[in-house]
PDB file of C-alpha atoms in Angstrom:
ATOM      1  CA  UNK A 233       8.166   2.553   5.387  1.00 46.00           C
ATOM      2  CA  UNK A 234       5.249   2.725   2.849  1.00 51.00           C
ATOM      3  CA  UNK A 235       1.947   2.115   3.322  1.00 45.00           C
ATOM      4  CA  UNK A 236      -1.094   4.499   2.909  1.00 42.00           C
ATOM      5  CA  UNK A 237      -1.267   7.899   1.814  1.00 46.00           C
ATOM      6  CA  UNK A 238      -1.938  11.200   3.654  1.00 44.00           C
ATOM      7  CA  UNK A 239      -4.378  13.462   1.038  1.00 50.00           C
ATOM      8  CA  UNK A 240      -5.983  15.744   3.880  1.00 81.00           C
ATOM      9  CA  UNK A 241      -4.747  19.435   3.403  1.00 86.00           C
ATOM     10  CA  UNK A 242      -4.049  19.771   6.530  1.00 88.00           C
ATOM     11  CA  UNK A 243      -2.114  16.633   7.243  1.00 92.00           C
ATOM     12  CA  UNK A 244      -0.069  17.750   4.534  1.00 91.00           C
ATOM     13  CA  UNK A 245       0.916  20.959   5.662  1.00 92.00           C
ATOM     14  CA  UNK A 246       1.348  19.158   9.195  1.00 94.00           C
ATOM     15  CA  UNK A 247       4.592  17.094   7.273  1.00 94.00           C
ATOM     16  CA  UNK A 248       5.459  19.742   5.079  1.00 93.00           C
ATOM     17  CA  UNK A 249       6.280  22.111   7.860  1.00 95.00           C
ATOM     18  CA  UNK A 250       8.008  19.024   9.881  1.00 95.00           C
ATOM     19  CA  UNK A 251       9.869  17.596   6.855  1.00 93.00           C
ATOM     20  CA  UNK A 252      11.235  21.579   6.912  1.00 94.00           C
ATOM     21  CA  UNK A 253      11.849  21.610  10.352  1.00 94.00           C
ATOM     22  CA  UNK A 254      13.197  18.277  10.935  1.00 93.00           C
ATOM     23  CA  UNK A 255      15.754  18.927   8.194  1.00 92.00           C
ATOM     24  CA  UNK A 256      17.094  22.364   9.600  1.00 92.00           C
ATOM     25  CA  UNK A 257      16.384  21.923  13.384  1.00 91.00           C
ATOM     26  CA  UNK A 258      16.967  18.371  13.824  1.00 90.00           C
ATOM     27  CA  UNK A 259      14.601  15.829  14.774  1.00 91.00           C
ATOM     28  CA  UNK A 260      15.325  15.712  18.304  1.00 90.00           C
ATOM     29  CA  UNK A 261      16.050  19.487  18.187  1.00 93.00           C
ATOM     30  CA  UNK A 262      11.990  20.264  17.076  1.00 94.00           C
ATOM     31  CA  UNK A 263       8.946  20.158  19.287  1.00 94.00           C
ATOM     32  CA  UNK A 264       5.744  19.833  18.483  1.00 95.00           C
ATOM     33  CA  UNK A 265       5.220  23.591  19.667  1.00 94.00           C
ATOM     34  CA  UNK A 266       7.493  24.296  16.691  1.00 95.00           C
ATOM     35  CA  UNK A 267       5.646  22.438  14.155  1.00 95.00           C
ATOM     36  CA  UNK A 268       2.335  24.012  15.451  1.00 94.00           C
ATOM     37  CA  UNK A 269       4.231  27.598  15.631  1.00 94.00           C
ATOM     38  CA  UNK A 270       4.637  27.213  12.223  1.00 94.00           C
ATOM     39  CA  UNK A 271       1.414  26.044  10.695  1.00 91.00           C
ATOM     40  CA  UNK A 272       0.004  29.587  10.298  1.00 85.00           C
ATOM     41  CA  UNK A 273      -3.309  29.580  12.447  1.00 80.00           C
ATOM     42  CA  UNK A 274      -3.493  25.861  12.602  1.00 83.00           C
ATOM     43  CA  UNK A 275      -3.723  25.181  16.536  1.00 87.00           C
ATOM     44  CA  UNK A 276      -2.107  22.506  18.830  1.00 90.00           C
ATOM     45  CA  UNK A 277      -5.797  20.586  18.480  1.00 90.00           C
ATOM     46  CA  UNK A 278      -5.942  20.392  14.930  1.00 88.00           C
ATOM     47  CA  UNK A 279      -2.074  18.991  15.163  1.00 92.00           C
ATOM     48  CA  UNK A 280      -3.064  15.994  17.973  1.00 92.00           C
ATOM     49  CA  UNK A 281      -6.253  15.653  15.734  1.00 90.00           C
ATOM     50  CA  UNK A 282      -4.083  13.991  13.522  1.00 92.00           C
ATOM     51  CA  UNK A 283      -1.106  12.601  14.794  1.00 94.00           C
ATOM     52  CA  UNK A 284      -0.405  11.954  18.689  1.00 92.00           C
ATOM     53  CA  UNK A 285       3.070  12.822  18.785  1.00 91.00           C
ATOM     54  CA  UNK A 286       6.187  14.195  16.370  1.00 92.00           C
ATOM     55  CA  UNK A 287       7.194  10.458  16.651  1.00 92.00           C
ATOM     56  CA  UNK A 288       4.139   9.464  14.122  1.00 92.00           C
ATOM     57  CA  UNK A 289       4.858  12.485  12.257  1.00 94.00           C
ATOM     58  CA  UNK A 290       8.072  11.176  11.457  1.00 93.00           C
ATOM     59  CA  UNK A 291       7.088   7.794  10.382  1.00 90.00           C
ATOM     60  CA  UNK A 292       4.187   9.375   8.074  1.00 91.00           C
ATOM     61  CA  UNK A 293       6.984  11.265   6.168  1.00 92.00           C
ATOM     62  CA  UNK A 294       8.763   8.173   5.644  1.00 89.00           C
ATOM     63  CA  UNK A 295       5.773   6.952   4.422  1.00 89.00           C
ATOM     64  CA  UNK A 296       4.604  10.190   2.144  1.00 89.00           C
ATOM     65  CA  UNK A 297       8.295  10.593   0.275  1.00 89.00           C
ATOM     66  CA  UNK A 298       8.047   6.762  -0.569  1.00 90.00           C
ATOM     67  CA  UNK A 299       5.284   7.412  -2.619  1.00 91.00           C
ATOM     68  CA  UNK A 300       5.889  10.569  -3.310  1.00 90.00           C
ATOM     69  CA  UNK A 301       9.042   9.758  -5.209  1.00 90.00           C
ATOM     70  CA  UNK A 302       8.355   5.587  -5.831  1.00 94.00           C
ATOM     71  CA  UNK A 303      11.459   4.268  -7.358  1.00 95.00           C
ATOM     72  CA  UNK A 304       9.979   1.438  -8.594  1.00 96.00           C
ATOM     73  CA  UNK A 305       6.987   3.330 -10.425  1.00 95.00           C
ATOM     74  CA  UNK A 306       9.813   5.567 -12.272  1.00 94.00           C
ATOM     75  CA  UNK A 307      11.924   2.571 -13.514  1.00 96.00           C
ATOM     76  CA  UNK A 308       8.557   0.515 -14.728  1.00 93.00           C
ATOM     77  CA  UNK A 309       8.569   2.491 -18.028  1.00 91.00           C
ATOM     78  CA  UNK A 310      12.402   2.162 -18.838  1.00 95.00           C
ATOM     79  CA  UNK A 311      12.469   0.050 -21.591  1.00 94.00           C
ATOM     80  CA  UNK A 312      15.756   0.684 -22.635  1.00 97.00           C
ATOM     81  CA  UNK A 313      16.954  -0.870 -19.256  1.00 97.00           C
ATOM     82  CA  UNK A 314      16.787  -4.988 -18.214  1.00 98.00           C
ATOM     83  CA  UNK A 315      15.544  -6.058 -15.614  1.00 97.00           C
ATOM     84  CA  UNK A 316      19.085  -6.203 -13.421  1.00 98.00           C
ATOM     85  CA  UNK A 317      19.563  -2.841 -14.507  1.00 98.00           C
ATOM     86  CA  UNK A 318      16.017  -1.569 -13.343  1.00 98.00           C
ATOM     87  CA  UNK A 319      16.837  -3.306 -10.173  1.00 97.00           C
ATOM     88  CA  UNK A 320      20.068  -1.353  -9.505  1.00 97.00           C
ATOM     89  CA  UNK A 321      18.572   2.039 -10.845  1.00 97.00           C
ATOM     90  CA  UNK A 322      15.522   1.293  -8.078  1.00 96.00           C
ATOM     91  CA  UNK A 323      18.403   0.991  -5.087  1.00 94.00           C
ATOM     92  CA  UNK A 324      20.458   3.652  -6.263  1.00 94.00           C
ATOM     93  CA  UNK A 325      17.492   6.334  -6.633  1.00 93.00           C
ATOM     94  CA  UNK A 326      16.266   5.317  -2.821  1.00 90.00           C
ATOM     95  CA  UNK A 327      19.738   6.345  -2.094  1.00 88.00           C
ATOM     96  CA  UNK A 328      19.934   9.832  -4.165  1.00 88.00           C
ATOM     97  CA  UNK A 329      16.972  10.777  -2.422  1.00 85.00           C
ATOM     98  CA  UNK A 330      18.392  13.021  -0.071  1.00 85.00           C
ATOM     99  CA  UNK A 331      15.506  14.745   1.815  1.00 86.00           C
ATOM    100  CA  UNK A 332      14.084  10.541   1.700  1.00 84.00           C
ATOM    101  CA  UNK A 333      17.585   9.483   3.035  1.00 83.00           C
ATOM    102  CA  UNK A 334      18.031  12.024   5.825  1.00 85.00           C
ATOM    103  CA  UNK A 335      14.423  11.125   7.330  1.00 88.00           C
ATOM    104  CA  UNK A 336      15.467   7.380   6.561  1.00 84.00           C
ATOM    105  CA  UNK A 337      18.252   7.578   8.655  1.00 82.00           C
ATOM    106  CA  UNK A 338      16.182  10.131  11.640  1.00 86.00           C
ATOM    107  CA  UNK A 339      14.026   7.454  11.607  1.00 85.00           C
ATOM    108  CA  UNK A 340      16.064   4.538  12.732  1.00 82.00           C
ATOM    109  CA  UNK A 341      15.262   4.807  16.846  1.00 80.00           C
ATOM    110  CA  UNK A 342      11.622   4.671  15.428  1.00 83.00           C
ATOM    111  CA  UNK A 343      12.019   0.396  14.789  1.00 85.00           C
ATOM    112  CA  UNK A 344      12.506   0.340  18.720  1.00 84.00           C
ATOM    113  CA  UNK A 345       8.879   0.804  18.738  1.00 85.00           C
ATOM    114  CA  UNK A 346       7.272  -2.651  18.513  1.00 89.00           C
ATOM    115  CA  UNK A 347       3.937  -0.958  16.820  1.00 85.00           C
ATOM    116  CA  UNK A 348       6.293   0.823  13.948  1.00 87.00           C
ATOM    117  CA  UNK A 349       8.429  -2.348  13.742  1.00 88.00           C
ATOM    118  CA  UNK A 350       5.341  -4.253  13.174  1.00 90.00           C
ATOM    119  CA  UNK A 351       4.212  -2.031  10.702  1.00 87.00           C
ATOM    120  CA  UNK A 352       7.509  -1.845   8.969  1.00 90.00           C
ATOM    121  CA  UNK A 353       7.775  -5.351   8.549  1.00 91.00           C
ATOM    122  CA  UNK A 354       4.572  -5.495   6.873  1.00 91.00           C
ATOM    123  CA  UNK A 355       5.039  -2.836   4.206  1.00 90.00           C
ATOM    124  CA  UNK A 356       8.245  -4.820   3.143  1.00 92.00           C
ATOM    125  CA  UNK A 357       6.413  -8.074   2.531  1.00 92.00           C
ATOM    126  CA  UNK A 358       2.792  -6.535   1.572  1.00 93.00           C
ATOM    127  CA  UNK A 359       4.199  -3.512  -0.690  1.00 93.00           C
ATOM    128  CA  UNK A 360       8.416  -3.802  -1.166  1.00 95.00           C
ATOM    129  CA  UNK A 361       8.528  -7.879  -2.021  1.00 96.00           C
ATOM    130  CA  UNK A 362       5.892  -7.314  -4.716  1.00 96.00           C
ATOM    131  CA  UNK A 363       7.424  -4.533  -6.846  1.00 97.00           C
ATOM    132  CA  UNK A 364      11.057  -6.496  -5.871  1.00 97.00           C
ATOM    133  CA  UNK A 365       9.402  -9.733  -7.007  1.00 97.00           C
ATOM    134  CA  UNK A 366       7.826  -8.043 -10.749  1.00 97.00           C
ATOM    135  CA  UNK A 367      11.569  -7.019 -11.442  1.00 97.00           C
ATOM    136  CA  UNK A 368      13.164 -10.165 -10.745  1.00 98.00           C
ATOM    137  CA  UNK A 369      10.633 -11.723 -12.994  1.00 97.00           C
ATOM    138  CA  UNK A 370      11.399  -9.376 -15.790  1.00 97.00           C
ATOM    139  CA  UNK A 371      15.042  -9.966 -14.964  1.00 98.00           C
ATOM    140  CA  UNK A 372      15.075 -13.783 -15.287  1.00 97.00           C
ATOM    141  CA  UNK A 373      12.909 -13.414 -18.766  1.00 97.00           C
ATOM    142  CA  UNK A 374      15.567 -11.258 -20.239  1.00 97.00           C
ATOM    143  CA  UNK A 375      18.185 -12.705 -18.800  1.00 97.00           C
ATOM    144  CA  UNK A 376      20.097 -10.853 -16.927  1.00 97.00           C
ATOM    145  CA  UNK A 377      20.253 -12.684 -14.321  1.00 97.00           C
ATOM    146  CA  UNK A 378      19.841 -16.744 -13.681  1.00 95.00           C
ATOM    147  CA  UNK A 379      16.595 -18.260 -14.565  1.00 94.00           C
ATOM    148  CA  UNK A 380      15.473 -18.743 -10.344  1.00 94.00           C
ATOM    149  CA  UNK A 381      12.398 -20.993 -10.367  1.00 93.00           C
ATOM    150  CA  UNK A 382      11.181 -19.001  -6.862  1.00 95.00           C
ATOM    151  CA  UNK A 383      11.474 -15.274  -7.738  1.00 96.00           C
ATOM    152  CA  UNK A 384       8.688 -14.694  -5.231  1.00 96.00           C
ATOM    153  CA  UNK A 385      10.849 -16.424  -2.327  1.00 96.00           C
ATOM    154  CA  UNK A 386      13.864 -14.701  -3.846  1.00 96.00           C
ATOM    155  CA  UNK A 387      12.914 -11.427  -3.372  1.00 97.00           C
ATOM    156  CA  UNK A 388      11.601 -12.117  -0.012  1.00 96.00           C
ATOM    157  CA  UNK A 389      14.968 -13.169   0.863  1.00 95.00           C
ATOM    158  CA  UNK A 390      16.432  -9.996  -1.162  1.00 96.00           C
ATOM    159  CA  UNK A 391      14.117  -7.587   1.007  1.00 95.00           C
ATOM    160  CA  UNK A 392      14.395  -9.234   4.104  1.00 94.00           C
ATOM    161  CA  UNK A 393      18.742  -9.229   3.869  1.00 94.00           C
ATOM    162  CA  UNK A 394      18.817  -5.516   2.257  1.00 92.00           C
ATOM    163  CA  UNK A 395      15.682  -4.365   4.558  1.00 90.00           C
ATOM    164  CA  UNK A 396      16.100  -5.520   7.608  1.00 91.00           C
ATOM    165  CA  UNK A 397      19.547  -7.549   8.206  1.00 92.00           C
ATOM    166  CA  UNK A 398      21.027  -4.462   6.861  1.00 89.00           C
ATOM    167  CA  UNK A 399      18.940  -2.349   9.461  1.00 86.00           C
ATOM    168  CA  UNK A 400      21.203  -1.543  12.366  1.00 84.00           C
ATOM    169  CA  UNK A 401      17.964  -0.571  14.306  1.00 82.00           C
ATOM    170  CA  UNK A 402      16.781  -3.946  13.738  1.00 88.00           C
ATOM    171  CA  UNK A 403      19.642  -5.889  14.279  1.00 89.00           C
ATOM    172  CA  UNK A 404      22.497  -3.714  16.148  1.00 87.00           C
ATOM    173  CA  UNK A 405      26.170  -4.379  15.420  1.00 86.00           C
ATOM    174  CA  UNK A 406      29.265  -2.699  15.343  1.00 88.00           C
ATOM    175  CA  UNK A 407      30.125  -0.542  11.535  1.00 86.00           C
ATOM    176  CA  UNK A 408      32.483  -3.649  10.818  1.00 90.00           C
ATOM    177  CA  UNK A 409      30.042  -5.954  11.551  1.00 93.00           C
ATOM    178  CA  UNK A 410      27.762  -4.047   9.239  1.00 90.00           C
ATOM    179  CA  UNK A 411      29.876  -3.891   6.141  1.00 92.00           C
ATOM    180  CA  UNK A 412      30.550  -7.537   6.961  1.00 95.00           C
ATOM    181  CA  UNK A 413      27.128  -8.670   6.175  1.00 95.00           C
ATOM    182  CA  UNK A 414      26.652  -6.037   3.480  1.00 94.00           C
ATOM    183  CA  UNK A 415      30.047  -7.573   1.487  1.00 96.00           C
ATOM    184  CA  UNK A 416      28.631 -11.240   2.475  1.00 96.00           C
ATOM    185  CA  UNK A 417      25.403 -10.136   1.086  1.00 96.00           C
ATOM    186  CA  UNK A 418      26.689  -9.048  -2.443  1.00 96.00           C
ATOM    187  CA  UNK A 419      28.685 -12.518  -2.285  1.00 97.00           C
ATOM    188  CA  UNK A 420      26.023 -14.198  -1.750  1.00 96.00           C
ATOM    189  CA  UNK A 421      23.632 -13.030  -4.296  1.00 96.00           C
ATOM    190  CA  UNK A 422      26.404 -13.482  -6.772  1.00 96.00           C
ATOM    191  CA  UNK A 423      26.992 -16.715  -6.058  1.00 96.00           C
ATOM    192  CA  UNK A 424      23.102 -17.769  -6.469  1.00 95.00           C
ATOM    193  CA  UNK A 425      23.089 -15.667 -10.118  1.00 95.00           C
ATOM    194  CA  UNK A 426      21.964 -12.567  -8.941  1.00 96.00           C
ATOM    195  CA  UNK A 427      24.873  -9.795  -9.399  1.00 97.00           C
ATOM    196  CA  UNK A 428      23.025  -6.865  -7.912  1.00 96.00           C
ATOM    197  CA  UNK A 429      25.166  -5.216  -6.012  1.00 96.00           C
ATOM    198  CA  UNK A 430      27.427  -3.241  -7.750  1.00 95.00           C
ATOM    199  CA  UNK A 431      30.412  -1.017  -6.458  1.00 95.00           C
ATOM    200  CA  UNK A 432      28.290   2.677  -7.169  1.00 95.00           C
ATOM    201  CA  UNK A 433      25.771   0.641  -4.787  1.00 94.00           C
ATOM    202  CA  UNK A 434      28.684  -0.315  -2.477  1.00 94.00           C
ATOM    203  CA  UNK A 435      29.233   3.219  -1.807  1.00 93.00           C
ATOM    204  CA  UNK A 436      26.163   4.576  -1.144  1.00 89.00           C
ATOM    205  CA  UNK A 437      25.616   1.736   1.224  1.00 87.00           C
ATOM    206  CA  UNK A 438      28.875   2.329   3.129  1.00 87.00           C
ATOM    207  CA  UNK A 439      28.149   5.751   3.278  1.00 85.00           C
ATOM    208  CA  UNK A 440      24.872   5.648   4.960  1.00 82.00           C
ATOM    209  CA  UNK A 441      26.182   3.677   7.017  1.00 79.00           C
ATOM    210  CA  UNK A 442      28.895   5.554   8.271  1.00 78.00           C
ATOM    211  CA  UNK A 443      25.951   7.964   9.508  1.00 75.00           C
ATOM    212  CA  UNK A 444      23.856   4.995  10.506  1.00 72.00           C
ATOM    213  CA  UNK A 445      26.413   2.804  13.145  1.00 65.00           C
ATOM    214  CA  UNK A 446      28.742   5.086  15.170  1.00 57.00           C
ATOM    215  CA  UNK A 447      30.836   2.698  16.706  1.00 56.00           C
TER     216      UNK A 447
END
């Protein structure tokens, strides 16, 4: 969920502790009394002086390993690659992020919030659509995939199916319903020229999903 950057010192060591915690404890499993506990002399105060609860700790560290490890930023300079291929190499790194995909996936009941849902929604079309919509460009001047008049409605449509129709948090469904829509997706981009979904991606997808929907 990208949008701003956290460069205090202190706010960092606030999500570096959590990201630690939250990966060996749990989400639900760590308190804020943990986090504090381990912030060596930091107090509870200078913990609620930035963030008012673990729940907008989490969401920051969505935020923080977005840019800290921006997929689209490390594809930009890949010449060797078309723009299809930069495209597939910017979904398939969100996806071998595994420290980015495990707080990805903690932070699913966080889109029940209306205020993080909100915000969500805006860093896909303010932030996401943009670097989606530079690619697609560079894809339909090399050709690699068909020459769309609209690549700036086109990858608003791409972000809003792989973003958020996608998002069992957003839009709850059974895991057959989900791989439904993910297998109509990748039809459906094919049929309008735009092959990006390949099997490799298929598989990541359907396994975070099998972590994702339970029933």
């Amino acid at each position: 969920m990208p949008r701003n950057k956290y460069p205090e010192e202190t706010v960092q060591k606030i999500l570096d502790v959590s990201l630690k915690l939250f990966l060996e404890k749990g989400y639900e499993e760590t308190t804020v009394l943990d986090i504090v506990d381990n912030l060596e002399g930091l107090t509870r105060g200078a913990f609620y002086h930035h963030f008012k609860s673990k729940e907008e700790v989490l969401d920051a560290l969505g935020i923080k390993l977005f840019w800290d490890n921006n997929p689209f930023e490390e594809v930009k300079s890949e010449n060797e690659l078309n723009g299809l291929e930069k495209i597939k190499k910017v979904i398939k790194l969100s996806f071998q992020n595994e420290k980015k995909q495990k707080v990805g996936i903690m932070s699913i009941s966080l889109l029940k919030n209306p205020r993080i849902l909100a915000e969500y929604i805006e860093s896909n079309q303010y932030i996401i659509c943009p670097y989606f919509e530079k690619l697609f460009e560079e894809a339909i001047a090399d050709g690699s995939i068909r020459d769309i008049k609209h690549p700036k409605a086109l990858s608003s449509l791409f972000t809003l199916l792989t973003n958020m129709w996608l998002q069992p948090a957003i839009f709850p469904c059974s895991k057959s319903e989900m791989l439904e829509r993910l297998y109509y997706t990748k039809e459906l981009l094919e049929n309008i020229g735009v092959p990006v979904i390949d099997d490799e991606i298929l598989d990541y997808v359907e396994k975070a999903l099998e972590k994702m929907v339970t029933e």
